[in-house]
CSV table of C-alpha atoms in Angstrom, one decimal:
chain,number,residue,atom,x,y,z
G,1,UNK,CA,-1.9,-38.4,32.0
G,2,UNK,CA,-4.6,-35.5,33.0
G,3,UNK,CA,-1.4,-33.9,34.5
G,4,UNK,CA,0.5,-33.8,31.4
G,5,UNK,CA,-3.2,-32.5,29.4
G,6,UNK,CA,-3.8,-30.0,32.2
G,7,UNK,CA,-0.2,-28.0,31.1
G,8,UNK,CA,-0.9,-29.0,27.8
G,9,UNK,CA,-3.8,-26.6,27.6
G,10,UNK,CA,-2.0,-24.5,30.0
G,11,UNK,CA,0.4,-24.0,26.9
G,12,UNK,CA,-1.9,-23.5,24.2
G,13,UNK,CA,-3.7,-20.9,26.3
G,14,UNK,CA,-0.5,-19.1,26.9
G,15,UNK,CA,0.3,-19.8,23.4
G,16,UNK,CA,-2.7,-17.7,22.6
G,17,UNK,CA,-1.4,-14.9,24.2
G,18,UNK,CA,2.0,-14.8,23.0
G,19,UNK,CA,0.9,-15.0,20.0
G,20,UNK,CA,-1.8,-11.6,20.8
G,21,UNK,CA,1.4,-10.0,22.4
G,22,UNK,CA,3.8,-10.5,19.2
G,23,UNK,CA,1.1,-9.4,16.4
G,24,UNK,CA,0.5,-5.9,18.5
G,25,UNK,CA,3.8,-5.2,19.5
G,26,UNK,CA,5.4,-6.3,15.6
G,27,UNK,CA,5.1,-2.7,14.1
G,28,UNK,CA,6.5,-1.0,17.1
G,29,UNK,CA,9.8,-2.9,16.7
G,30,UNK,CA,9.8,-3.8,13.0
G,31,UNK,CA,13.4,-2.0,11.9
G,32,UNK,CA,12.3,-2.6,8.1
G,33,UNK,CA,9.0,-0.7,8.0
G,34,UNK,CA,8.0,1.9,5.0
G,35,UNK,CA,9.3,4.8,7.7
G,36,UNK,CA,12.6,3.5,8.4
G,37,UNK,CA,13.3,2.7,4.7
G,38,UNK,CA,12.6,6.2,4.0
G,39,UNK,CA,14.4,8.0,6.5
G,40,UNK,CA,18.1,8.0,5.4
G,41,UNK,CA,16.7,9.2,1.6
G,42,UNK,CA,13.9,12.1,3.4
G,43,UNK,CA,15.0,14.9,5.7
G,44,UNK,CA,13.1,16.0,8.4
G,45,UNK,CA,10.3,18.6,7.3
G,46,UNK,CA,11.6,18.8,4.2
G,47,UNK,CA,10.2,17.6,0.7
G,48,UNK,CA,12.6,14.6,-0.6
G,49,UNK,CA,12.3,13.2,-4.1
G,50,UNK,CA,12.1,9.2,-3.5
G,51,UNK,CA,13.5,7.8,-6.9
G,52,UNK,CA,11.2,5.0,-9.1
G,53,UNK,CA,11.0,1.7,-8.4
G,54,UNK,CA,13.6,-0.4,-10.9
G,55,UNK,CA,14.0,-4.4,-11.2
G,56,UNK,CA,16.9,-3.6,-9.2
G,57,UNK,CA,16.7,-0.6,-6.3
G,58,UNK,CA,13.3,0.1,-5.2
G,59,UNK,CA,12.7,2.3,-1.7
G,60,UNK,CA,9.8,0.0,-0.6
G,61,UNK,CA,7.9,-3.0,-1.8
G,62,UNK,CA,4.8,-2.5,-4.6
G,63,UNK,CA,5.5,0.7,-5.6
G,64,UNK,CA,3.6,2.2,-8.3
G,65,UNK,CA,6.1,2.6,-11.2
G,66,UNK,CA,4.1,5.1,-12.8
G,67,UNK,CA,4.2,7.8,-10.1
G,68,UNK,CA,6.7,10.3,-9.3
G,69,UNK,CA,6.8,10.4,-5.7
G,70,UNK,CA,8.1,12.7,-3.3
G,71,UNK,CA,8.4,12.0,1.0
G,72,UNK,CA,8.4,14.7,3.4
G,73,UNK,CA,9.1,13.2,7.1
G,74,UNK,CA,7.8,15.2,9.5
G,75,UNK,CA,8.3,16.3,13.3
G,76,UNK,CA,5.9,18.9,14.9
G,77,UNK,CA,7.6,18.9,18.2
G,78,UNK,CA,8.7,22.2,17.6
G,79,UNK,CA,5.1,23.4,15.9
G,80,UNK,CA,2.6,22.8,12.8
G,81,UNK,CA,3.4,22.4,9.8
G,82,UNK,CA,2.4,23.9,6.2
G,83,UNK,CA,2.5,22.2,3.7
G,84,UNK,CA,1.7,23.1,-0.5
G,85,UNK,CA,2.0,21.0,-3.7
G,86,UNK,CA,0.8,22.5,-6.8
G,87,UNK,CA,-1.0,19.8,-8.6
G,88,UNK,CA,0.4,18.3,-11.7
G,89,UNK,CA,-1.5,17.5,-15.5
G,90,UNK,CA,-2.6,14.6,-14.8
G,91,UNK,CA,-3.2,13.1,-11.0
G,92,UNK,CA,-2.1,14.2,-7.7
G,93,UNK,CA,-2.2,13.1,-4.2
G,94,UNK,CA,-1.0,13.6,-0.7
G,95,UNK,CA,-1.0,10.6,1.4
G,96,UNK,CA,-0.4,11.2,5.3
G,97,UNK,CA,1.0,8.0,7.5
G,98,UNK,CA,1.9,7.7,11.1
G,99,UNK,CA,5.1,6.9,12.4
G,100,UNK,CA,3.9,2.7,12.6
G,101,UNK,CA,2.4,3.4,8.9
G,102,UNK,CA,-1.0,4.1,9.5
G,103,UNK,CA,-3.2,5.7,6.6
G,104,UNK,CA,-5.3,8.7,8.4
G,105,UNK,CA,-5.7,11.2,5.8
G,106,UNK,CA,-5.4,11.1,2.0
G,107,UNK,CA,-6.5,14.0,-0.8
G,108,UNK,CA,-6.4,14.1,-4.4
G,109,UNK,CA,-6.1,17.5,-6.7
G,110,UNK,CA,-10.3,17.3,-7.1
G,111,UNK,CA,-11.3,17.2,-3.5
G,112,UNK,CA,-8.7,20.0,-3.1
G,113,UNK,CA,-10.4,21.4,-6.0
G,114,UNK,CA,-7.5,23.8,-6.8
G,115,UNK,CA,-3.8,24.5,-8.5
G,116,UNK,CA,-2.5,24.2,-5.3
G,117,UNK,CA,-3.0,21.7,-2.1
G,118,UNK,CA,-2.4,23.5,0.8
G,119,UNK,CA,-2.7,22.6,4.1
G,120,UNK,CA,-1.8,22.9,8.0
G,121,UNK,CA,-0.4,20.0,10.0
G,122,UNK,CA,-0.9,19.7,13.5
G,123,UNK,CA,-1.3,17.9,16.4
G,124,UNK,CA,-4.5,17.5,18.4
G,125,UNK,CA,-2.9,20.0,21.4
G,126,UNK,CA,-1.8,22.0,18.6
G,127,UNK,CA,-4.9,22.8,17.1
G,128,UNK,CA,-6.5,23.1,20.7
G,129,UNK,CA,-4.0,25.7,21.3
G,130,UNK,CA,-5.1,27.8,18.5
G,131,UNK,CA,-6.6,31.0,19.2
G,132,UNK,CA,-10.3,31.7,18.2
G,133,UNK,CA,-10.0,34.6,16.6
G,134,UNK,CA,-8.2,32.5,13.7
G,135,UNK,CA,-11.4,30.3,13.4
G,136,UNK,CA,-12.2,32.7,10.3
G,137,UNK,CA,-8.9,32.2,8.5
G,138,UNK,CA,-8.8,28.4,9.0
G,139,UNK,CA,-12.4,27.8,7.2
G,140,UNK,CA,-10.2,28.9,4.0
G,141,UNK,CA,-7.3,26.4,5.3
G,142,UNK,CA,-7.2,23.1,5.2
G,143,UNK,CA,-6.2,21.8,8.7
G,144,UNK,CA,-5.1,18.0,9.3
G,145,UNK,CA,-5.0,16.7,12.6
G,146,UNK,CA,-2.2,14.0,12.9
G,147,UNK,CA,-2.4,11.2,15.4
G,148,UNK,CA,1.7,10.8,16.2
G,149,UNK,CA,3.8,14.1,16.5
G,150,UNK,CA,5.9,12.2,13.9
G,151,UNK,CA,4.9,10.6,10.8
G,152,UNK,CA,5.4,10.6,6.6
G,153,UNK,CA,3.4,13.0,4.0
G,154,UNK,CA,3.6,11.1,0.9
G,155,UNK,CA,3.3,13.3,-2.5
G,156,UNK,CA,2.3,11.2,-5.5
G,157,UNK,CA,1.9,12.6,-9.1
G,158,UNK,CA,0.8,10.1,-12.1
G,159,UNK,CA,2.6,10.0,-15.7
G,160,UNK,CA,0.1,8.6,-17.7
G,161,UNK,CA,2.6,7.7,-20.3
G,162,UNK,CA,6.1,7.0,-19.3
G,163,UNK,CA,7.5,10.0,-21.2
G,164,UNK,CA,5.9,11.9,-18.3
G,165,UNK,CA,7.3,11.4,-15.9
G,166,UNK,CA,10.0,14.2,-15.8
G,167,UNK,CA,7.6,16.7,-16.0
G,168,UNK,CA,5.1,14.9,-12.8
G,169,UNK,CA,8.6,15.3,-10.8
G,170,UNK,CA,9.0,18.2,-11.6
G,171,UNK,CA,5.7,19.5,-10.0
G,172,UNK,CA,6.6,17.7,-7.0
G,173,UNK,CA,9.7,19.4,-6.9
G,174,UNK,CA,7.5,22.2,-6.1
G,175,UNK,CA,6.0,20.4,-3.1
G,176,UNK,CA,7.4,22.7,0.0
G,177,UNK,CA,6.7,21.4,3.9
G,178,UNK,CA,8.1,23.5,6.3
G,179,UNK,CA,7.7,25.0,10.1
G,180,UNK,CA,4.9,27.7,10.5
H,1,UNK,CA,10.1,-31.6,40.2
H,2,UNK,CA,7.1,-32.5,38.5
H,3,UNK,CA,6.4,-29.0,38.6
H,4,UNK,CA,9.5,-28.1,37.4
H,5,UNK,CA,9.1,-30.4,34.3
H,6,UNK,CA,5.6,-29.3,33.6
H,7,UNK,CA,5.6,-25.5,33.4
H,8,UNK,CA,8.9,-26.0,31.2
H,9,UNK,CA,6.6,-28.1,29.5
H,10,UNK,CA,3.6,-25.6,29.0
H,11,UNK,CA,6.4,-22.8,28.4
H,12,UNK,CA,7.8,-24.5,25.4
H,13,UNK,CA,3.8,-25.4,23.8
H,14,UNK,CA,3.6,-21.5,24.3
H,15,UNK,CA,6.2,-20.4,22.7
H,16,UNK,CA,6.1,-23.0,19.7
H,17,UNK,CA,2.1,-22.1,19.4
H,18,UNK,CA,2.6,-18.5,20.0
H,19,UNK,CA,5.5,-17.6,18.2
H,20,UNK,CA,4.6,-20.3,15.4
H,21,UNK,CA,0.7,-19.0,14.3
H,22,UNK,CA,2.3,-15.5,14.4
H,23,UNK,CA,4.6,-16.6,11.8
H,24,UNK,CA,2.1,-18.4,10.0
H,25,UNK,CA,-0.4,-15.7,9.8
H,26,UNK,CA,2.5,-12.7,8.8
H,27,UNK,CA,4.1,-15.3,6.1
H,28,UNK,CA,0.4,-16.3,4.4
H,29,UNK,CA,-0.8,-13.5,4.4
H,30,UNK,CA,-4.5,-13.9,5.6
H,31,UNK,CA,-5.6,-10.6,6.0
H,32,UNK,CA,-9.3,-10.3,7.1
H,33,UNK,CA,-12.1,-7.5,5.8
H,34,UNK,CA,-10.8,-8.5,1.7
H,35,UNK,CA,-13.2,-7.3,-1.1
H,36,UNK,CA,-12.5,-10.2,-3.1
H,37,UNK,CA,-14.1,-9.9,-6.9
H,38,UNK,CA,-12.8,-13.1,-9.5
H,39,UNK,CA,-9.0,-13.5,-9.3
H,40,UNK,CA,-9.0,-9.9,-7.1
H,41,UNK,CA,-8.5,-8.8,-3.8
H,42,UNK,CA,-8.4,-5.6,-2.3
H,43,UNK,CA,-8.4,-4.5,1.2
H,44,UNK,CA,-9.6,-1.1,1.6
H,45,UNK,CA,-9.8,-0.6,4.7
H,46,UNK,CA,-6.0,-0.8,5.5
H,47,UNK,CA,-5.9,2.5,3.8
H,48,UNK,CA,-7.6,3.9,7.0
H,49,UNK,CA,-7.1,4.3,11.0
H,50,UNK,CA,-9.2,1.0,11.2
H,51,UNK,CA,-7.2,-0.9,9.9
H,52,UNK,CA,-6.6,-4.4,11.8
H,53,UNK,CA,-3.4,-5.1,14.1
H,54,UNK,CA,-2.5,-8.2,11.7
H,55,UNK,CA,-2.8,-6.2,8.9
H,56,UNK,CA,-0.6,-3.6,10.1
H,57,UNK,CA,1.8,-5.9,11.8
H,58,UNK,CA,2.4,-7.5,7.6
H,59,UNK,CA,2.5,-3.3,6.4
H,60,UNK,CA,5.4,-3.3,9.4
H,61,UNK,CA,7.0,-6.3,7.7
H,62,UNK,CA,6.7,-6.0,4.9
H,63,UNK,CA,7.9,-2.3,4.4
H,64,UNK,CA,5.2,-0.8,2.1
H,65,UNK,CA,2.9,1.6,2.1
H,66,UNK,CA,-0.8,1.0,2.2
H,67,UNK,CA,-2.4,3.2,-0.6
H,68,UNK,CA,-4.5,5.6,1.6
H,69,UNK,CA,-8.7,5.4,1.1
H,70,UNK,CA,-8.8,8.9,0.0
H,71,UNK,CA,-6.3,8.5,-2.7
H,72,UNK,CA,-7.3,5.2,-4.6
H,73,UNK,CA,-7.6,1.3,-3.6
H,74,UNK,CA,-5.0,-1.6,-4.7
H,75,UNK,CA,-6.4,-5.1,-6.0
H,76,UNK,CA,-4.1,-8.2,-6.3
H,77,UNK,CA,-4.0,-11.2,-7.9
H,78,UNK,CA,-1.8,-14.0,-7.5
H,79,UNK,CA,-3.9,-16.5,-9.3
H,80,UNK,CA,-5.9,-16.7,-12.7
H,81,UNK,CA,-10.0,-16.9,-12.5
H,82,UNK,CA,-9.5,-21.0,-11.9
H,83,UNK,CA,-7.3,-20.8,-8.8
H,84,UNK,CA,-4.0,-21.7,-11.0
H,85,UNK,CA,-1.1,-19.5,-9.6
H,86,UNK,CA,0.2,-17.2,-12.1
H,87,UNK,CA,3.6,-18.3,-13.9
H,88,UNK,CA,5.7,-16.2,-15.9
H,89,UNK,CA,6.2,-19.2,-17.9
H,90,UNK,CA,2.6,-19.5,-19.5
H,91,UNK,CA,0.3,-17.1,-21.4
H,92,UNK,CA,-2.3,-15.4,-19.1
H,93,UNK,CA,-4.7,-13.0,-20.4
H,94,UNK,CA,-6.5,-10.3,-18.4
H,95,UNK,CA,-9.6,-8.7,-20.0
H,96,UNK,CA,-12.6,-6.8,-19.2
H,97,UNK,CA,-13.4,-3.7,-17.8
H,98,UNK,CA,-12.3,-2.2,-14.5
H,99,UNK,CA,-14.6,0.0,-12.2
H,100,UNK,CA,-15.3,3.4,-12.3
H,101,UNK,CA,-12.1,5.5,-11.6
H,102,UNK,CA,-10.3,8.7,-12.8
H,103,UNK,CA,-7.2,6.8,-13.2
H,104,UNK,CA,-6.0,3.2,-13.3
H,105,UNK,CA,-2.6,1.1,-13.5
H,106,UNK,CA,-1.9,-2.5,-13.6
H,107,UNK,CA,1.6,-3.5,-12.7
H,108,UNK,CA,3.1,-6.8,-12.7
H,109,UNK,CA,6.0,-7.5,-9.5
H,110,UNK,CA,7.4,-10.7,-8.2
H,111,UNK,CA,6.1,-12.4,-4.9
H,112,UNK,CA,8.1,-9.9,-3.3
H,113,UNK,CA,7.0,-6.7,-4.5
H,114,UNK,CA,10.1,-5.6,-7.1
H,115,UNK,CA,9.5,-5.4,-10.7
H,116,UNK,CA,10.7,-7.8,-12.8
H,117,UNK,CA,13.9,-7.2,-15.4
H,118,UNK,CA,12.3,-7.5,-19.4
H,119,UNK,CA,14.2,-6.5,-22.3
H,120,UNK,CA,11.7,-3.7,-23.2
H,121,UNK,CA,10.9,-2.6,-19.8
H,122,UNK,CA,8.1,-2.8,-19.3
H,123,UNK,CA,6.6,-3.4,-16.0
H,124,UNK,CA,2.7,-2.5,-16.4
H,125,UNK,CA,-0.1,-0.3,-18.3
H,126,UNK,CA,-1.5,3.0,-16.7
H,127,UNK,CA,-5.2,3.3,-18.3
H,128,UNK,CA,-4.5,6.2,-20.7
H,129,UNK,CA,-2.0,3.5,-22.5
H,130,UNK,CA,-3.8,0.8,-23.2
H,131,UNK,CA,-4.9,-0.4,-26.2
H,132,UNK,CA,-8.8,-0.6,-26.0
H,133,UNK,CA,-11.3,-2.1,-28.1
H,134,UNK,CA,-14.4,0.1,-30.2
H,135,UNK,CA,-16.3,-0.6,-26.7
H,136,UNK,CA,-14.0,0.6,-24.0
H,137,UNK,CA,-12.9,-2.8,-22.9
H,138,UNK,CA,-9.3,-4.4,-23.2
H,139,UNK,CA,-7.2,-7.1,-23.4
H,140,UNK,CA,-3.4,-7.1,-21.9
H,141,UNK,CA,-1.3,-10.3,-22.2
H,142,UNK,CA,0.8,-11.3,-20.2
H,143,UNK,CA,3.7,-13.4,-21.5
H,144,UNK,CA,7.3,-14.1,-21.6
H,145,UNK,CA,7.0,-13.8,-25.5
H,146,UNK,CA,5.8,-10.5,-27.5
H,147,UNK,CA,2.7,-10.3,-27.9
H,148,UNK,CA,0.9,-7.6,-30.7
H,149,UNK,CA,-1.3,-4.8,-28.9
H,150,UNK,CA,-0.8,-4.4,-24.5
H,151,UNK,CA,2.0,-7.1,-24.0
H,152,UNK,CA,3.1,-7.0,-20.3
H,153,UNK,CA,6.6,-9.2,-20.0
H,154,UNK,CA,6.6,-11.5,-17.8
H,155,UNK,CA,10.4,-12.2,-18.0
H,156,UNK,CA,9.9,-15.8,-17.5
H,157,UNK,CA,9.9,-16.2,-13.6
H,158,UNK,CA,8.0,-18.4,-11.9
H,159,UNK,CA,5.9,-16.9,-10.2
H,160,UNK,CA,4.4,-13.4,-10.2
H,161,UNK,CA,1.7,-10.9,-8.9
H,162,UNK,CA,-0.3,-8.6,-10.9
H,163,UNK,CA,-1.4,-5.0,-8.7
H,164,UNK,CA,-4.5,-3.5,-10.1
H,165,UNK,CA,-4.6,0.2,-8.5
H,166,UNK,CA,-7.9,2.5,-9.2
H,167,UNK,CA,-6.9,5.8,-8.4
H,168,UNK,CA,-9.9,8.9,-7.5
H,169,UNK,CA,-12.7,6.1,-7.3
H,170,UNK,CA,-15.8,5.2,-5.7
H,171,UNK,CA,-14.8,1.7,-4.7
H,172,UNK,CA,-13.8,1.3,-1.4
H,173,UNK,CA,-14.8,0.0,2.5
H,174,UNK,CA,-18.1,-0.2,1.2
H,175,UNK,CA,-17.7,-2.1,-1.9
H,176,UNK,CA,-18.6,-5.6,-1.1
H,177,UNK,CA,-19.4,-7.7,-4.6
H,178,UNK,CA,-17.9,-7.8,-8.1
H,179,UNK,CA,-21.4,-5.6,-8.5
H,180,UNK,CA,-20.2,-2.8,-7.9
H,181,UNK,CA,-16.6,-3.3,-8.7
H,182,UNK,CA,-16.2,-5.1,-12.5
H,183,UNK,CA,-12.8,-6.4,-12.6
H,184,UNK,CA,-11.0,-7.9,-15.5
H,185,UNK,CA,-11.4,-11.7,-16.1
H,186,UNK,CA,-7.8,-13.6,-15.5
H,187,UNK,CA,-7.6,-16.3,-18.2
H,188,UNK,CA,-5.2,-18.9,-17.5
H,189,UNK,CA,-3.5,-20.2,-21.6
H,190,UNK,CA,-0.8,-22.1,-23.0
H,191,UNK,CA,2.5,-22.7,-21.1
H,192,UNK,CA,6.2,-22.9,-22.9
C-alpha cells in the first residue's frame, strides 16, 4: 500500500512537470496561431490588406470590426526595415508582435505626433552594428528594436462610423514596409 | 515486475495529471494578473513582453492577437453584474460611462470570437455612434428584438460575449479598481 502511494506521488510530481513542459512549449508548436493564420493572406515585408471580420470569414478570433487593418510580415535576415503609415482621420496604430505573438511595441498617431509614423526595424545586432556617426540622424528616427528576426507589424485605422471605413483602408493602403 | 507495474503506473498519473490540468487551464481560460471591474475583465498586461507563459500558450491557441499596451486595452464580459451568463435569448442592458479614452468600441462575438449573423448587421457601437444621454452616459441594449436608440442584436444564440476595447487610454498594467476605470453596469432583464 505505501508502494502503490510512493508512485502515486511519484506521478503527480511528474504530472507537474508535464504539465510545466506542455504550457511553455504550446506556442512554439501551435499551427493555428495569429501568425500562421496570417501568413498565406501577408507577404513577406510587404504591407497586406487583412479583410473585416464577417459572421462568416474572419482572419483571426475578436477582431475589431470597426478597424481597417493592414499586416506586414516581416523578415530582417537580410537587413532593417522602414516602415511609414500616414495616419488616418480618425485613429491609428501600429502594433508590432513576435513570431510566438508577443506584444513588444505599440504607437498610436499622437505619440507619433505626426502625418506620418515612420520608423526603423531592427534587430538588436542590427542596431549594434550601426555606425556612430548616424547617432544624429536616428534622434529624428524612430528606431524599434525587435526581439525575433521574424515577426508581424499590425496597422490598424478606426472608422468611427461604418461608412468609414473605405476611406481608413484607404490610408492604410498607403502603409509601405520595405528593406532599407 | 513490481517495478515494471509501478513506473507504468506513475507514467500514466503523469500523463493524465499533466496533460489533463493543461487542458483544463487552456479550455477555462484562467488567466492570472486580470483587472477585473463589475461584469469586466481585462488583462493588460498580455499586451506586453511580460506577459505570462499561460497566457500566451491560450493567444497560441486561440489564434488572436493581443491588443498591444501602447495601442489600447480589451475588457470582456461573459456574464451580467449578477454572475448570470449572457444569453442572446434575454434582454441585457449595458449602461454607464466608460473610462477615459480617445476612442472606444463595444462589440458583441460568440464564445468563440466570430460575430454573430443579425438581419441589420450589426455587430457593436464605436463611441462616436452611440446614442448618449444630456450627461455623457448611455445605454445600449442588447436584444434579439429591436430595440429604439443603441440596439446591439443579439441574433438569438445562446450564449455570447461582449468586448469593450478603450483605444489611446490611460488604463492599463497599473489600473487595479473600478476607481480608476468606470465601466458600464451589465443589467441582466426579461428573457423570450
Amino acid at each position: 500500500m505505501i508502494r502503490l502511494l510512493l508512485w502515486l506521488l511519484g506521478g503527480v510530481l511528474m504530472g507537474g512537470i508535464v504539465h510545466l513542459t506542455t504550457v511553455l512549449l504550446l506556442p512554439g508548436m501551435a499551427s493555428q496561431d495569429a501568425y500562421s493564420r496570417l501568413a498565406p493572406l501577408a507577404k513577406v515585408n510587404m504591407v497586406s490588406p487583412i479583410p473585416g471580420p464577417t459572421p462568416e470569414n474572419a482572419a483571426m478570433p475578436f477582431m475589431d470590426p470597426a478597424f481597417a487593418m493592414a499586416v506586414c510580415r516581416y523578415d530582417l535576415s537580410e537587413g532593417p526595415l522602414k516602415f511609414s503609415v500616414p495616419v488616418s482621420q480618425a485613429y491609428t496604430s501600429v502594433s508590432f508582435y513576435t513570431r510566438s505573438e508577443v506584444a513588444y511595441y505599440a504607437i498610436n498617431d499622437r505619440a507619433a505626433g505626426r502625418r506620418v509614423i515612420e520608423l526603423d526595424l531592427m534587430t538588436t545586432e542590427q542596431r549594434n552594428e550601426l555606425p556612430d556617426n548616424e547617432e544624429i540622424t536616428a534622434a529624428d528616427r524612430l528606431i524599434v528594436e525587435s526581439p525575433s528576426t521574424t515577426g508581424l507589424i499590425v496597422i490598424k485605422a478606426l472608422a468611427p462610423e461604418p461608412s468609414m471605413l473605405g476611406m481608413a483602408a484607404n490610408a492604410l493602403a498607403a502603409a509601405r514596409c520595405q528593406l532599407q | 515486475m513490481r517495478l515494471v507495474l509501478g513506473s507504468l503506473f506513475a507514467l500514466i498519473v503523469a500523463a493524465a495529471i499533466g496533460l489533463g490540468t493543461t487542458w483544463l487551464v487552456l479550455t477555462e481560460g484562467t488567466a492570472y494578473g486580470g483587472v477585473t471591474v463589475g461584469a469586466w475583465t481585462a488583462w493588460p498586461k498580455n499586451g506586453t513582453p511580460g506577459i505570462d507563459p499561460y497566457a500566451r500558450a491560450m493567444v497560441a491557441r486561440s489564434g488572436e492577437l493581443p491588443i498591444g499596451s501602447g495601442d489600447g486595452v480589451a475588457f470582456f464580459a461573459r456574464a451580467d453584474d449578477s454572475g448570470r451568463a449572457l444569453d442572446g435569448r434575454c434582454d441585457v442592458v449595458v449602461a454607464g460611462i466608460t473610462p477615459q479614452a480617445r476612442f472606444w468600441t463595444i462589440t458583441l462575438y460568440d464564445p468563440e470570437g466570430r460575430l454573430v449573423a443579425n438581419s441589420v448587421q450589426r455587430h457593436g457601437f464605436t463611441s462616436q455612434e452611440i446614442v448618449r444621454n444630456s450627461d455623457g452616459s448611455f445605454e445600449i441594449t442588447v436584444s434579439p428584438r429591436a430595440r429604439p436608440d443603441n440596439w446591439l442584436p443579439t441574433g438569438g444564440v445562446e450564449r455570447y460575449v461582449l468586448a469593450l476595447r478603450l483605444y489611446d487610454t490611460p488604463i492599463g498594467v497599473a489600473t487595479r479598481t473600478g476607481r480608476d476605470a468606470p465601466m458600464p453596469a451589465v443589467t441582466g432583464r426579461a428573457c423570450q
